[in-house]
Coordinates of C-alpha atoms in Angstrom, one line a residue:
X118 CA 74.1 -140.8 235.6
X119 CA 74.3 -142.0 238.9
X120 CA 74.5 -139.0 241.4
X121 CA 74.2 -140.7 244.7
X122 CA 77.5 -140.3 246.7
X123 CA 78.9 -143.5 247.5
X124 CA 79.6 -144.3 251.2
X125 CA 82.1 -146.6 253.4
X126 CA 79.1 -148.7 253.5
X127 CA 78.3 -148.9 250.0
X128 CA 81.8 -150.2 249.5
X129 CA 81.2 -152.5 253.2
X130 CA 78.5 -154.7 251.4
X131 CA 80.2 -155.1 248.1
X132 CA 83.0 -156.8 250.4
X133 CA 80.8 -158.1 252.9
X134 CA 82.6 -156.5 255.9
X135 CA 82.2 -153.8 258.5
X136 CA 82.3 -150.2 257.4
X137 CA 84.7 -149.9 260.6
X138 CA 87.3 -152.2 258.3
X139 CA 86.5 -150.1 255.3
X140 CA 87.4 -146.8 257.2
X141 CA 90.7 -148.3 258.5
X142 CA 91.7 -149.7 255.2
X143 CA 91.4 -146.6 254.0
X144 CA 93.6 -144.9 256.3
X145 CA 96.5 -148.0 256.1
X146 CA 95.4 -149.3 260.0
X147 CA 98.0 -151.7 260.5
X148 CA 95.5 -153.6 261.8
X149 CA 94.4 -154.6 258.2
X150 CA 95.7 -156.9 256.3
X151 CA 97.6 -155.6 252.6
X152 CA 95.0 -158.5 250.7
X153 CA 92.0 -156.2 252.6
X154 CA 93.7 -152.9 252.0
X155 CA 94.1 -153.7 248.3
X156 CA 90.6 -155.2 247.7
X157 CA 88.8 -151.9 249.8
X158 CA 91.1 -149.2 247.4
X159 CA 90.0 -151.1 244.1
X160 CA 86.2 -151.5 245.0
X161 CA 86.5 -147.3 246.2
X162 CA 88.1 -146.6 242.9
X163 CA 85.4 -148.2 241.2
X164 CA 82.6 -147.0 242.5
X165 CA 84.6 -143.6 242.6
X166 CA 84.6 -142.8 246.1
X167 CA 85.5 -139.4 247.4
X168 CA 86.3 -139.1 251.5
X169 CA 83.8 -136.8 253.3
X170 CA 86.4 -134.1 254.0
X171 CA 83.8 -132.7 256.4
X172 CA 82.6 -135.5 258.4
X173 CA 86.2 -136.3 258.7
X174 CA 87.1 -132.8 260.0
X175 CA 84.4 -133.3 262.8
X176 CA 86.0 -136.5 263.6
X177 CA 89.8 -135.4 264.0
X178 CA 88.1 -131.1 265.2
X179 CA 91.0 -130.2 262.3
X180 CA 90.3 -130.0 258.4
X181 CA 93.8 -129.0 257.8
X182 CA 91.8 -126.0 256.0
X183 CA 92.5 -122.2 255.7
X184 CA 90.1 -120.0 254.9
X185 CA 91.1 -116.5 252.7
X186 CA 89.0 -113.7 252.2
X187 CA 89.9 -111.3 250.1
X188 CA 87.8 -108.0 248.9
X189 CA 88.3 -109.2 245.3
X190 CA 90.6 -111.8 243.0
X191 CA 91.4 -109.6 240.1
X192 CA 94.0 -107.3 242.1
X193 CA 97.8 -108.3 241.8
X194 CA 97.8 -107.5 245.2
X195 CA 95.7 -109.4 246.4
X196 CA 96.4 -112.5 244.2
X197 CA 100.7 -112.2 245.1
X198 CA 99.0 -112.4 248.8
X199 CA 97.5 -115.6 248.2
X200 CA 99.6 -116.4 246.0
X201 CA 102.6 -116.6 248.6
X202 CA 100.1 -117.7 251.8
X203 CA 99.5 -120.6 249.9
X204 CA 102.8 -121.8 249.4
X205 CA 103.6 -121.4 252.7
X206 CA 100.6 -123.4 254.1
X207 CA 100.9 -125.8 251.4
X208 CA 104.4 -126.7 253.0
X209 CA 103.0 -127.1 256.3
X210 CA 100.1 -129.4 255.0
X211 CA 97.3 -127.0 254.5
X212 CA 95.4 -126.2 252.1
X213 CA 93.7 -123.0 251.3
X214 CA 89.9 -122.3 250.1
X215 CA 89.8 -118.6 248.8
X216 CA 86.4 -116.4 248.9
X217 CA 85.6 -112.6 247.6
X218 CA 83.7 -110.3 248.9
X219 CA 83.5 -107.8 246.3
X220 CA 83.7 -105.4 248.7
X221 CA 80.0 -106.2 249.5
X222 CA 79.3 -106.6 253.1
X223 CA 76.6 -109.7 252.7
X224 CA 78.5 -111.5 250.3
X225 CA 81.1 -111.3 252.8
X226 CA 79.3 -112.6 256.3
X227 CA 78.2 -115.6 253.8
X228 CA 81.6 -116.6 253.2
X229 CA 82.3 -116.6 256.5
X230 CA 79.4 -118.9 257.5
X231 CA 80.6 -120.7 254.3
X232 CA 84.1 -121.6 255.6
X233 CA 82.9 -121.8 259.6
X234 CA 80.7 -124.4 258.2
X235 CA 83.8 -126.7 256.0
X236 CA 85.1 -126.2 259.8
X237 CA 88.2 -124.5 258.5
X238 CA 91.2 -124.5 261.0
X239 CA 91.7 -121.0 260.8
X240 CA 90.6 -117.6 258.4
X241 CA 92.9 -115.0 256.7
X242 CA 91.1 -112.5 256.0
X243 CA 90.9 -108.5 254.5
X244 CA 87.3 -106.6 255.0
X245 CA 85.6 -105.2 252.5
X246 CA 85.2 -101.6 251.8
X247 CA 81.6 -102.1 253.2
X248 CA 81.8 -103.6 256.3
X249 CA 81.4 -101.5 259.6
X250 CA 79.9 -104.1 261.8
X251 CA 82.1 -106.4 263.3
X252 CA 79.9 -108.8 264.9
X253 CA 80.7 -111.3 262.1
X254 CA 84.4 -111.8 262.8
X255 CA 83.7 -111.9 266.8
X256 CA 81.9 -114.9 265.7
X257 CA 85.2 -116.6 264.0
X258 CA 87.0 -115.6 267.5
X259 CA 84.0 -117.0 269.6
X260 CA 84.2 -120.2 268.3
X261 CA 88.2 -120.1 269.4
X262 CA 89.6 -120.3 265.6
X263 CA 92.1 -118.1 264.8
X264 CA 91.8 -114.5 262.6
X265 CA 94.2 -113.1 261.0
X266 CA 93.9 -110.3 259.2
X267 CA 96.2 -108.5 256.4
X268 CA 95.9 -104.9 254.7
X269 CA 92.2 -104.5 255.8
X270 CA 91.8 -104.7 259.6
X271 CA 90.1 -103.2 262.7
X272 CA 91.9 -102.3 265.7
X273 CA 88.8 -103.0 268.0
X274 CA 88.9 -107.0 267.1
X275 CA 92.2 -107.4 269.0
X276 CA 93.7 -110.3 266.7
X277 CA 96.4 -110.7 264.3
X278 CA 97.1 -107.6 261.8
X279 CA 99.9 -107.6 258.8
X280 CA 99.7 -104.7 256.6
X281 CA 101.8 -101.4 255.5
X282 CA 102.0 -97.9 257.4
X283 CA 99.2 -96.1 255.7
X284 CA 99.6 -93.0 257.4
X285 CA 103.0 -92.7 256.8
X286 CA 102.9 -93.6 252.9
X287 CA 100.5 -90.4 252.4
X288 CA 103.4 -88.5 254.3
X289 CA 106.0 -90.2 251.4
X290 CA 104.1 -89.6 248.6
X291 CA 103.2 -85.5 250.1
X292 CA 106.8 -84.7 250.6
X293 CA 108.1 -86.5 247.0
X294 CA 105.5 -84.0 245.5
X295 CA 106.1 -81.1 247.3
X296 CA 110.0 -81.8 246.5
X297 CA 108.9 -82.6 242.5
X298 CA 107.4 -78.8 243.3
X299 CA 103.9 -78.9 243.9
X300 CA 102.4 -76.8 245.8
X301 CA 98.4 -77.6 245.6
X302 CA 97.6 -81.2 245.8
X303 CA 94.4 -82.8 245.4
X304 CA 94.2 -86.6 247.0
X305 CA 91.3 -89.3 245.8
X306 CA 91.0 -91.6 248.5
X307 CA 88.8 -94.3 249.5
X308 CA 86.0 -93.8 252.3
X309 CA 87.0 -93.1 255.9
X310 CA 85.0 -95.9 257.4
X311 CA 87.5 -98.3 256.3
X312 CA 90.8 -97.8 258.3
X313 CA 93.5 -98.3 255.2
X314 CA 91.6 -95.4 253.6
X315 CA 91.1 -93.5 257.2
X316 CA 95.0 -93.6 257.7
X317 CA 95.9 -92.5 254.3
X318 CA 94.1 -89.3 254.6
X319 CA 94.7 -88.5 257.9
X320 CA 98.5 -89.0 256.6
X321 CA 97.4 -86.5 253.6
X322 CA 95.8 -83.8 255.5
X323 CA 98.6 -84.1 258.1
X324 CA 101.5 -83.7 255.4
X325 CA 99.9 -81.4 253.8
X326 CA 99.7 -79.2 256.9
X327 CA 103.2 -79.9 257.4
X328 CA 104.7 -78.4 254.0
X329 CA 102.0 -75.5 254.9
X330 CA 100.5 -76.3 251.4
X331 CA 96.4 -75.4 250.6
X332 CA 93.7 -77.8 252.7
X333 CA 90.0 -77.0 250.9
X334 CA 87.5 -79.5 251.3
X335 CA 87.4 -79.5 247.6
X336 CA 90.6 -81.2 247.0
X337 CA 89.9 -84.0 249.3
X338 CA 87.3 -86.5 247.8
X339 CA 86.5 -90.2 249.1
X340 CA 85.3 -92.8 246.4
X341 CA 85.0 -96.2 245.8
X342 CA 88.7 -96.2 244.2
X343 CA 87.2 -98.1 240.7
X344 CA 88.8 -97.3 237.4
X345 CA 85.1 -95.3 236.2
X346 CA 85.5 -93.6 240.2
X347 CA 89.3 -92.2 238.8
X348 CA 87.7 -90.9 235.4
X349 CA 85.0 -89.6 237.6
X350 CA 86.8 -87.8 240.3
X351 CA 89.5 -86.3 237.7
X352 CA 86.6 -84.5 236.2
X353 CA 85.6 -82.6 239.1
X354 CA 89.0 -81.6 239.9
X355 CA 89.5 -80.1 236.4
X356 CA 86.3 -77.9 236.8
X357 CA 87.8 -76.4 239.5
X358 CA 88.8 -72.6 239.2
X359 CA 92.1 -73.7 240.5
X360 CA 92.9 -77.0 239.5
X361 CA 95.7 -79.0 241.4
X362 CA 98.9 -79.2 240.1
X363 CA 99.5 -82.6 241.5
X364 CA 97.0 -85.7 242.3
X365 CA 97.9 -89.0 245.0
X366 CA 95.2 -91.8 244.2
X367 CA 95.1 -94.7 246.9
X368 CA 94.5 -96.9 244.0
X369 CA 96.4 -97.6 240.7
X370 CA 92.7 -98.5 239.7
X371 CA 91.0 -95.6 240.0
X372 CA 94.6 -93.6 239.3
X373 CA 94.5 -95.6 235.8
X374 CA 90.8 -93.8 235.1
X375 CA 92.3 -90.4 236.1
X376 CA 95.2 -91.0 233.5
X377 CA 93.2 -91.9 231.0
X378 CA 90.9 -88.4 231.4
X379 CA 94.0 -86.6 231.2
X380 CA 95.4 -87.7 228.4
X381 CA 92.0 -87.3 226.7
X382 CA 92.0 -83.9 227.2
X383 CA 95.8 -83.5 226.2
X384 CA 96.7 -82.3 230.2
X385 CA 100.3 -83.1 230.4
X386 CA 101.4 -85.5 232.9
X387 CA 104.0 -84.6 234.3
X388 CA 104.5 -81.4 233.7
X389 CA 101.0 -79.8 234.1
X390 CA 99.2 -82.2 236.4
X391 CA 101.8 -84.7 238.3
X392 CA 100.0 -88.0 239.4
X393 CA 100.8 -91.0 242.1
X394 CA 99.0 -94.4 242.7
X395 CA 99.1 -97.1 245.0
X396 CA 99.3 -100.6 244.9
X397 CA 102.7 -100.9 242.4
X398 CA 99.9 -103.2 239.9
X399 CA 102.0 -104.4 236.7
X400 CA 100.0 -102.4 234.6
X401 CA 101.6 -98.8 236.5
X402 CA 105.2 -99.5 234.6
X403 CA 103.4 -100.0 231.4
X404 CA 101.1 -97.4 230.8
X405 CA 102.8 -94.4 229.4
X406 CA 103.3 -92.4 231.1
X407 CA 104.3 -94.7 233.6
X408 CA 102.7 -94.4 237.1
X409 CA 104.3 -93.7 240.2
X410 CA 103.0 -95.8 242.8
X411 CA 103.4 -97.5 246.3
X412 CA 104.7 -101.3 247.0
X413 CA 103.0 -102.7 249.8
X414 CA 105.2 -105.7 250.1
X415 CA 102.1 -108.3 248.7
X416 CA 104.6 -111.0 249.1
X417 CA 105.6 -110.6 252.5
X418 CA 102.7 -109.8 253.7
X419 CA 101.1 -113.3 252.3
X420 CA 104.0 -115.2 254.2
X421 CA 103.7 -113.4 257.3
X422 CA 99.9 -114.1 258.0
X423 CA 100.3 -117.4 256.8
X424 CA 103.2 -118.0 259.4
X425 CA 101.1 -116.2 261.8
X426 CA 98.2 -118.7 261.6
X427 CA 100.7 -121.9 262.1
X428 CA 102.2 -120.4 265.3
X429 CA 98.6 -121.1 266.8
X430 CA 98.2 -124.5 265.1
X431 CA 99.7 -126.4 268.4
X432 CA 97.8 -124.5 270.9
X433 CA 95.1 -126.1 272.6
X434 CA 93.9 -122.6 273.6
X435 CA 93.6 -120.0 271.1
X436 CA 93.6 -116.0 272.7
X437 CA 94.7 -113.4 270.4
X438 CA 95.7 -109.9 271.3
X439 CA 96.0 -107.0 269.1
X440 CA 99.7 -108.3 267.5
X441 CA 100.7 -105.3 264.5
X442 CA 103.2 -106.9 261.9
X443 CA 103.9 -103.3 260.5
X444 CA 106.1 -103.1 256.8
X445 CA 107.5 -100.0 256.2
X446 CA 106.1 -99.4 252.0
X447 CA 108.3 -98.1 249.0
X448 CA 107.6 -95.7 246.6
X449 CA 108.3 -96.5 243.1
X450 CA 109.3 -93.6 241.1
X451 CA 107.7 -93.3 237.5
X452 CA 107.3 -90.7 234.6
X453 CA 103.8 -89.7 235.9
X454 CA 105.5 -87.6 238.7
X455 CA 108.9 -86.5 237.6

């Protein structure tokens, strides 16, 4: 098997003309005639010639490219994001190339040199859990390409943010379990250092202070949200000498693991141990008991970044300012905390 890629002037000397007449036949020049035109396609087709999207992108400085970043694929979240970016781009002649970080810092700096090198027009993007240094995505704005970021973002990069109200969905969640009755509640969150996570339990703490409601250090635990990191965090709330009578999970992930632990050990849930995710995945309303959890709007939230991208797509200049697209979240009401 032949493996060499064939070039405009592989297909110049089969036809014994300039690669420059090649390249415009390609592109219907009007300048070449319909005989030419017809004779360059059928000798590309057979030698199975496939446009250097790159060199071309140099050429024209636009790829008609997006870049997505996302922390990981296997999240309806994240995939309804996409999911409805895409289609939105799509319309408007783009098309997308999606990465994952898995939440790994390195992995995600290389997909960002990945899609700076395709020269993508412009990168949507949410960090991952590990990433504290920003020095990656100043490079994306240095080199005047527009950022957007969506559920994951930091305030000190001054571009393009759509996401939920963290802070105030721990406040929702608080006072739908203080009004279920609760009155110790233990929260698993993710780690401060990523703002999402930050927000929601600064919103905890803050709610629970409100309703006047217990505020140990033990009830409070940061994790890495998994499924195993539910299971595991579950555990050492039930060893306490006095357990919670009511859990909020910023994960249906991790909230799944907890579940799962409690039904082991025949806790009832509700009515010994209520319990609340986030995320509204599809598994939350079939599990049983169903899960109560928190709709962050995945859909909108894809169309919006994507529509913020295009309305930089005609400027000559691009200079972003911190711009919030705020969604006020919903929570879904399920067996788990009734």
């Amino acid at each position: 098997m032949n493996k060499k890629r064939t070039t405009l002037k592989d297909i110049a000397n089969v036809l014994h003309i300039s690669t420059a007449a090649v390249s415009k036949a390609l592109n219907d020049d009007a300048r070449i005639s319909i005989k030419t035109k017809k004779a360059v396609k059928q000798v590309a087709e057979e030698l199975n010639y496939q446009p250097n999207h790159l060199a071309s992108a140099l050429r024209k400085g636009k790829s008609n490219l997006v870049g997505v970043i996302v922390p990981r694929t296997n999240s309806n979240f994240f995939s309804s994001v996409v999911e409805n970016m895409e289609e939105v781009l799509n319309k408007a002649g783009y098309n997308i190339i999606i990465t994952q970080s898995n939440e790994s810092f390195e992995k995600e700096c290389k997909n960002i040199d990945a899609l700076l090198y395709t020269q993508v027009d412009g990168i949507i993007a949410s960090m991952a859990n590990e990433t504290v240094d920003l020095s990656y995505y100043e490079k994306i704005k240095s080199k005047g390409i527009p950022l957007i970021l969506f559920d994951r973002g930091e305030n000190d990069l001054n571009v393009d943010y759509v996401g939920i109200d963290d802070y105030q969905s721990s406040h929702m969640i608080v006072d739908h379990l203080v009004g279920q009755g609760c009155k110790r509640i233990a929260h698993i969150g993710g780690f401060r250092r990523t703002r999402i996570f930050n927000n929601r339990i600064r919103g905890y703490v803050d709610a629970i202070k409100k309703h006047k409601l217990p505020t140990e250090d033990e009830l409070l635990i940061e994790s890495d949200l998994t499924l195993d990191d539910g299971r595991l965090q579950i555990e050492k709330l039930l060893a306490l000498k006095n357990r919670p009578d009511a859990v909020y999970v910023a994960s249906d992930y991790a909230a799944l693991g907890a579940l799962q632990v409690l039904k082991e050990k025949n806790i009832k849930v509700p009515q010994d141990i209520k319990l609340v995710g986030f995320g509204n995945e599809p598994f939350t309303s079939l599990v049983t008991p169903s899960i109560t959890s928190v709709s962050q709007h995945s859909a909108q939230i894809g169309r919006l970044a994507a529509e913020t991208f295009l309305g930089y797509i005609e400027k000559e200049v691009v200079k972003q300012t911190l711009n919030k697209i705020i969604l006020e979240s919903q929570l879904i009401v399920r067996d788990s905390s009734k």
